[in-house]
């Protein structure tokens, strides 16, 4: 592929191609080959790339050009044994989505309301009564107590000579008796609801389940395993080759999604058809491979359905707090939901990273391998978000062994743009510092430095300028005079005059940039070309990126860097030339990273095919003035078990109220007038210890909170969360209690 050497394969090796995620046990255990060598890590020798340019990922987003189809992929070995379905079976499973967040794989819609359920004891008594009534009626008929009128259909349909001691008459009467008994069984079975009782008993017998009607097999023209979209476009030979790869087990779900994505790019630009057909003819399931050469992740910890870009999080709790159609159904996330951004709040140990962040990052990484998404995961060093080999770029800030660096300015060469983003990252959380003044102060230094040196300053150089070091300012002034940049000289003089004035943001900026001018960060944020900086300008390429922050010992700097990455992401996602890729930023801990400006940026992401996943231990990690704006900026809100009532109150206000039907039951004592009735009531009270009462039921509709603060704090079981969803298109689902362990 045309990758500039950035994502070329680090050694071609045979990696297992596991089966797609169908209904294997949860979590599925991918097969591990015994002969495959260890995957390269971020510490391995990186592929060559230009040292002066930020990390590039080659051709735009899945818009595969001719050269991209000609890259030889790694050979795909035979698939290891697995308990899951084959790819063909996986593709033929019906997928039905009747509400946002429904796990569509094999989903069977439920009725909108819960049917009336008769108690089992009542079913048993009704069945016994109907059986006894049927036996009694048959006995009366058989013994002639009701006469012989019930035999008139038999006499009407048979000759009279049969009933003069002939064998034919005996046989006819026996057959007629069987028909009558069958009719009585059918009649009294329906009256006694025997089929419903039998189904309920079978459901309770271990190892026995009621039979379900299997969906009919798809027609050949609708069978996705036969690539009907290619056949309908006249590419019968290409479709036949891919169908053979499916049948022979040489294709996995990532291959299918990737080639399907490549075909969509061909439909958008027919000039790529020849290259696409040649790539499929030459490489089969390995055609159009990701620039990294990888065709799957080394390990999967969650269930995925790449056909609809879903990852399964858990099961909607089968209880009264959830709507009946959603009870017991799977719950999943996809780009249509993440595009509205998701906020998750829960105390440490609630499972935010294990049950939410890692499955989402894993799903987006698989979609990146299929040319459908780009994911940037920001977490503390040591967070379990998968092995290094599952990522294209791993930036370990503060680790001297890190292969990649981080571009402090987001990949831009415009000093004004760099100043705006950097100011938000450095002092955006300070309430006593005006963001516009901070942006102006940085622009007055970055502009002259860029004009004099052709690049933006590194951290030590920027710190000296913000501190107003005479030597640094004099050197910059001389460089400007030598280059004839008189306008930039005036900018520098203005910065010197404003330095130290009331309301000047220079001192706050200097204090914050000093947090990065530490020995642990020596060699990072370099702008001279000696390092390999990763830039968020590459959001138009299918990248898998993880940024590790050194929270141990550098907590304040880590928060500032996370805030800077968030500001760069929202700025760059909005100016992408190619928005066909879904871009997602995952902040494993968004404490003190959210500001008013970044929240406005997060809110704009849904219109540019991008989103953010933010997790917090508590809403108090965000300034109180931003609580309402934060809950309003995201479309999906998730409250984990163990949150406080203060946090629960905010969620309850965001979720609002609903009209519910309540039943008030009033018991009144029955006073009898007749002596016999009074005696019966007295005997009943003596036996039960309770007076005879009648129930007066009042049904009314009232408006109440969907989830109250107290319920969120005390009624959500461990391993569960309450999640509300909203799609980019505007569809929404009410707050659902979800079991994240199933």
Short mmCIF file of C-alpha atoms in Angstrom, two decimals, residues 7 259 289 414 442 466 480 588 636 726:
data_model
loop_
_atom_site.label_atom_id
_atom_site.label_comp_id
_atom_site.label_asym_id
_atom_site.label_seq_id
_atom_site.Cartn_x
_atom_site.Cartn_y
_atom_site.Cartn_z
CA UNK A 7 2.29 0.96 8.49
CA UNK A 259 -13.39 -6.41 1.25
CA UNK A 289 -5.31 -5.71 3.47
CA UNK A 414 -0.35 27.52 11.38
CA UNK A 442 0.86 32.07 22.62
CA UNK A 466 6.96 32.43 28.14
CA UNK A 480 13.62 38.07 12.91
CA UNK A 588 -10.28 6.03 30.01
CA UNK A 636 -25.46 8.28 25.61
CA UNK A 726 -29.41 8.06 21.39
#
